[in-house]
Amino acid sequence: MNHPTRRTVMAGAAGLAALKAGGAQAQSAPVALNIIDVAGNLQLTQAAIEKFAKDNPKLISRLNFSRAPSPELPAKIKAQQQANRVDIDLVLTGPGAMSDGIQQGLWLDVWKSHAKDLPKPEEVYHEQALMMQRNFGQNEGVAVVYSPSGPLFEYAPERLKAVPKTAEDLLAYVKQNPKRFTYARPVNSGPGWTWLQGLPYILGDSDPSDPMNGWAKSWAYLKELGTGVDYYPAGTAATMKELGEGTRDVIVSTLGWDINPRVLGIVPKEAKVFVLDKTHWIPDTQFMCIPKGVPADKVTALVALMAHMLKPEAQAVTYDKGYFYPGPAVKGVTLAMAPQESRDILAEYGRPEYDGLITSLPTKPPLTPERLVAAFRRWDQEIGVGHGAPQ
C-alpha cells in the first residue's frame, strides 16, 4: 500500500532565501534529511515533501525515506539519543510512537521553541484537527493529516447476511461463527486503535477516558469476544488481505482502510461497512516529529518543511486514494482542490453515506498519551496474549 521501502530524492533547481531573522537560524549549506515513516504517512505526504525539497535546494540537498514498525521506533530513537548519534531527522507517526515518544521525552517541542516559524494552530487547523493537536500532539507533534477514522466494520455482503446492529449482536455473531472475525493489534493498527477506544462509548462504560479504572464493561467484552477469535494480526494490512481472500467475513475498519484497499483491489469493491449503535468517532491524526539531538541546521530545514506541509496546496494532496479519508488537517481544503486522480477515485470508491456519518456521529478525543500507552499494554497482556500469529 505504500511507496518503495527506501528512496532517495535529489533536490531540484529552484531557490529560497534564508529564513528571516528572528526565526530559526539560517543554514550555511543545504542538508540531507532522513525521514522515517511508521504510519503509512508517506502515501499521503511524500509528493508534497518532494516538491518542497525540489523548490528549496538551498535548504535541502536530498531526502532519504525509510519505513519501520511503529512499536519498535521509540526504543531505537532513545538508544541513538543515549549514544549521542541521532540519524533520524523527521518521524512521520500515528498515535502509537507519538504517545511513547511524549512519555519518554524523545521529541523536540517545536510549537514552543519554533513558534515564530510555524503558523498559529488555531488559525490553520479545522476544529477537529485542532482538538487532536492540543489534546494529543501537544507541543511536540505537528498534525499533518486527519480522519474521523472509526470504528467501522467492513464485511463481505455475500457471506454476512444479518448485519449486527449492536455490540451484543456482534458478540453473538463472533461466538456463533468462530474464526470469521478479527482485528489487528491496536498498538500497530488504526482500526484496532479506534475500536479499542470507541468500545467504551458503545457499551456505556463508567469512564471512557480511563482504561485502567473506567473500562470494566469493555475489558470483559473484549475477553469474551476473543473466544471466537483465533489470532490478532500484527497490522491492519493482514486483516484486509484475509477479508479479500475469504478467510474472514467481518473485520474492524476505518474510513480510509475501507476505501483504499478497495481502490488497490486487495478487498473487493463490493465490500460493505456498518457501524454499531452508539458509535462515537475516535479520530486519527498523523504527526511530524523531530527527535531531540537532530543538528540545528537540519532543524531549520525541518521546521520550514513542517510549515509548508500545513499550506492548502500540500494538504489538498492528502486526499490521495482515500487512505486517510478525508485527509486534510487544515481549514478550507476541499475535494475540489485535490488532484484529478483523487477526485476520480473518491467518486468511484467513496461511500455516499460517509458525509452523513461524519456529521451525525459524535466525535470524542482519543486517550491522553500516557493512558493510551497503558491501554495498549493492558490489551497486549490481557486480550492479545495467547492469540499470536499461526505458526
mmCIF file of N, CA, C and O in Angstrom, residues 39-41 43-44 93-95 144-149 190 193 254-257 259-260 283-287 318-328:
data_model
loop_
_atom_site.group_PDB
_atom_site.id
_atom_site.type_symbol
_atom_site.label_atom_id
_atom_site.label_comp_id
_atom_site.label_asym_id
_atom_site.label_seq_id
_atom_site.Cartn_x
_atom_site.Cartn_y
_atom_site.Cartn_z
ATOM 1 N N ALA A 39 3.750 5.077 9.966
ATOM 2 C CA ALA A 39 2.287 5.178 9.961
ATOM 3 C C ALA A 39 1.667 5.078 8.567
ATOM 4 O O ALA A 39 0.474 5.294 8.402
ATOM 5 N N GLY A 40 2.462 4.757 7.546
ATOM 6 C CA GLY A 40 1.920 4.791 6.188
ATOM 7 C C GLY A 40 1.688 6.206 5.696
ATOM 8 O O GLY A 40 0.986 6.426 4.708
ATOM 9 N N ASN A 41 2.311 7.177 6.354
ATOM 10 C CA ASN A 41 2.033 8.581 6.074
ATOM 11 C C ASN A 41 2.580 9.047 4.735
ATOM 12 O O ASN A 41 2.010 9.948 4.098
ATOM 13 N N GLN A 43 2.398 7.822 1.928
ATOM 14 C CA GLN A 43 1.397 7.694 0.864
ATOM 15 C C GLN A 43 0.637 9.004 0.692
ATOM 16 O O GLN A 43 0.219 9.356 -0.410
ATOM 17 N N LEU A 44 0.480 9.742 1.786
ATOM 18 C CA LEU A 44 -0.285 10.987 1.777
ATOM 19 C C LEU A 44 0.588 12.218 1.575
ATOM 20 O O LEU A 44 0.112 13.225 1.057
ATOM 21 N N THR A 93 4.439 9.811 12.175
ATOM 22 C CA THR A 93 3.914 8.808 13.098
ATOM 23 C C THR A 93 2.442 8.998 13.401
ATOM 24 O O THR A 93 1.927 10.122 13.397
ATOM 25 N N GLY A 94 1.787 7.901 13.668
ATOM 26 C CA GLY A 94 0.445 7.926 14.216
ATOM 27 C C GLY A 94 0.511 7.978 15.731
ATOM 28 O O GLY A 94 1.539 8.347 16.325
ATOM 29 N N PRO A 95 -0.556 7.578 16.390
ATOM 30 C CA PRO A 95 -0.645 7.735 17.841
ATOM 31 C C PRO A 95 0.281 6.850 18.654
ATOM 32 O O PRO A 95 0.667 7.225 19.762
ATOM 33 N N VAL A 144 -0.496 16.626 10.682
ATOM 34 C CA VAL A 144 -0.371 16.860 9.238
ATOM 35 C C VAL A 144 -1.538 16.275 8.450
ATOM 36 O O VAL A 144 -1.866 16.782 7.382
ATOM 37 N N VAL A 145 -2.177 15.223 8.956
ATOM 38 C CA VAL A 145 -3.384 14.683 8.314
ATOM 39 C C VAL A 145 -4.388 14.285 9.385
ATOM 40 O O VAL A 145 -4.014 13.977 10.525
ATOM 41 N N TYR A 146 -5.659 14.270 9.007
ATOM 42 C CA TYR A 146 -6.741 13.988 9.962
ATOM 43 C C TYR A 146 -7.808 13.126 9.305
ATOM 44 O O TYR A 146 -8.132 13.287 8.124
ATOM 45 N N SER A 147 -8.365 12.220 10.095
ATOM 46 C CA SER A 147 -9.532 11.447 9.667
ATOM 47 C C SER A 147 -10.431 11.211 10.881
ATOM 48 O O SER A 147 -9.929 10.926 11.966
ATOM 49 N N PRO A 148 -11.769 11.299 10.696
ATOM 50 C CA PRO A 148 -12.662 10.886 11.789
ATOM 51 C C PRO A 148 -12.429 9.430 12.152
ATOM 52 O O PRO A 148 -12.691 9.008 13.271
ATOM 53 N N SER A 149 -11.985 8.675 11.179
ATOM 54 C CA SER A 149 -11.458 7.320 11.339
ATOM 55 C C SER A 149 -12.513 6.239 11.578
ATOM 56 O O SER A 149 -13.077 5.687 10.655
ATOM 57 N N GLY A 190 -4.576 1.394 12.961
ATOM 58 C CA GLY A 190 -5.586 2.445 13.098
ATOM 59 C C GLY A 190 -6.959 1.895 13.427
ATOM 60 O O GLY A 190 -7.612 2.348 14.377
ATOM 61 N N TRP A 193 -6.930 0.545 16.915
ATOM 62 C CA TRP A 193 -6.809 1.683 17.842
ATOM 63 C C TRP A 193 -8.165 2.339 18.085
ATOM 64 O O TRP A 193 -8.541 2.603 19.226
ATOM 65 N N THR A 254 -11.767 1.383 9.150
ATOM 66 C CA THR A 254 -11.926 2.829 9.313
ATOM 67 C C THR A 254 -12.295 3.396 7.949
ATOM 68 O O THR A 254 -12.290 2.672 6.946
ATOM 69 N N LEU A 255 -12.569 4.688 7.892
ATOM 70 C CA LEU A 255 -12.918 5.305 6.616
ATOM 71 C C LEU A 255 -11.847 5.042 5.558
ATOM 72 O O LEU A 255 -12.140 4.592 4.447
ATOM 73 N N GLY A 256 -10.602 5.326 5.893
ATOM 74 C CA GLY A 256 -9.522 5.182 4.932
ATOM 75 C C GLY A 256 -9.203 3.742 4.601
ATOM 76 O O GLY A 256 -8.954 3.394 3.442
ATOM 77 N N TRP A 257 -9.214 2.888 5.625
ATOM 78 C CA TRP A 257 -8.916 1.482 5.380
ATOM 79 C C TRP A 257 -10.045 0.793 4.625
ATOM 80 O O TRP A 257 -9.831 -0.254 4.005
ATOM 81 N N ILE A 259 -11.775 2.487 2.100
ATOM 82 C CA ILE A 259 -11.692 2.975 0.726
ATOM 83 C C ILE A 259 -10.434 2.472 0.012
ATOM 84 O O ILE A 259 -10.500 1.904 -1.086
ATOM 85 N N ASN A 260 -9.274 2.669 0.621
ATOM 86 C CA ASN A 260 -8.022 2.457 -0.101
ATOM 87 C C ASN A 260 -7.770 1.004 -0.529
ATOM 88 O O ASN A 260 -7.390 0.765 -1.685
ATOM 89 N N PRO A 283 -11.147 9.956 16.356
ATOM 90 C CA PRO A 283 -10.381 10.399 15.195
ATOM 91 C C PRO A 283 -8.920 9.980 15.249
ATOM 92 O O PRO A 283 -8.364 9.759 16.319
ATOM 93 N N ASP A 284 -8.347 9.864 14.074
ATOM 94 C CA ASP A 284 -6.946 9.515 13.938
ATOM 95 C C ASP A 284 -6.227 10.696 13.297
ATOM 96 O O ASP A 284 -6.771 11.363 12.417
ATOM 97 N N THR A 285 -5.046 10.945 13.753
ATOM 98 C CA THR A 285 -4.235 12.035 13.235
ATOM 99 C C THR A 285 -2.802 11.541 13.127
ATOM 100 O O THR A 285 -2.354 10.768 13.969
ATOM 101 N N GLN A 286 -2.130 11.958 12.086
ATOM 102 C CA GLN A 286 -0.713 11.631 11.966
ATOM 103 C C GLN A 286 0.100 12.914 12.108
ATOM 104 O O GLN A 286 -0.328 13.987 11.700
ATOM 105 N N PHE A 287 1.278 12.761 12.702
ATOM 106 C CA PHE A 287 2.081 13.900 13.122
ATOM 107 C C PHE A 287 3.484 13.847 12.528
ATOM 108 O O PHE A 287 3.999 12.771 12.206
ATOM 109 N N THR A 318 -3.387 15.297 0.265
ATOM 110 C CA THR A 318 -3.610 14.222 1.236
ATOM 111 C C THR A 318 -4.940 13.504 1.065
ATOM 112 O O THR A 318 -5.196 12.501 1.741
ATOM 113 N N TYR A 319 -5.807 13.981 0.177
ATOM 114 C CA TYR A 319 -6.994 13.183 -0.159
ATOM 115 C C TYR A 319 -6.570 11.854 -0.766
ATOM 116 O O TYR A 319 -7.260 10.843 -0.610
ATOM 117 N N ASP A 320 -5.448 11.882 -1.496
ATOM 118 C CA ASP A 320 -4.801 10.678 -2.017
ATOM 119 C C ASP A 320 -5.824 9.744 -2.664
ATOM 120 O O ASP A 320 -6.720 10.182 -3.377
ATOM 121 N N LYS A 321 -5.676 8.463 -2.373
ATOM 122 C CA LYS A 321 -6.612 7.437 -2.862
ATOM 123 C C LYS A 321 -7.501 6.970 -1.713
ATOM 124 O O LYS A 321 -7.809 5.789 -1.580
ATOM 125 N N GLY A 322 -7.888 7.940 -0.863
ATOM 126 C CA GLY A 322 -8.789 7.620 0.244
ATOM 127 C C GLY A 322 -8.146 6.974 1.432
ATOM 128 O O GLY A 322 -8.834 6.550 2.367
ATOM 129 N N TYR A 323 -6.817 6.901 1.466
ATOM 130 C CA TYR A 323 -6.120 6.136 2.513
ATOM 131 C C TYR A 323 -6.395 6.647 3.918
ATOM 132 O O TYR A 323 -6.428 5.863 4.867
ATOM 133 N N PHE A 324 -6.573 7.956 4.078
ATOM 134 C CA PHE A 324 -6.795 8.542 5.404
ATOM 135 C C PHE A 324 -7.994 9.476 5.328
ATOM 136 O O PHE A 324 -7.987 10.579 5.855
ATOM 137 N N TYR A 325 -9.031 9.028 4.657
ATOM 138 C CA TYR A 325 -10.159 9.876 4.280
ATOM 139 C C TYR A 325 -10.746 10.641 5.482
ATOM 140 O O TYR A 325 -10.925 10.069 6.538
ATOM 141 N N PRO A 326 -11.044 11.957 5.295
ATOM 142 C CA PRO A 326 -10.756 12.755 4.107
ATOM 143 C C PRO A 326 -9.263 13.053 3.924
ATOM 144 O O PRO A 326 -8.785 13.083 2.792
ATOM 145 N N GLY A 327 -8.510 13.371 5.003
ATOM 146 C CA GLY A 327 -7.085 13.616 4.906
ATOM 147 C C GLY A 327 -6.634 14.965 5.419
ATOM 148 O O GLY A 327 -5.812 15.044 6.333
ATOM 149 N N PRO A 328 -7.133 16.077 4.850
ATOM 150 C CA PRO A 328 -6.629 17.385 5.274
ATOM 151 C C PRO A 328 -6.874 17.679 6.757
ATOM 152 O O PRO A 328 -7.931 17.365 7.297
#
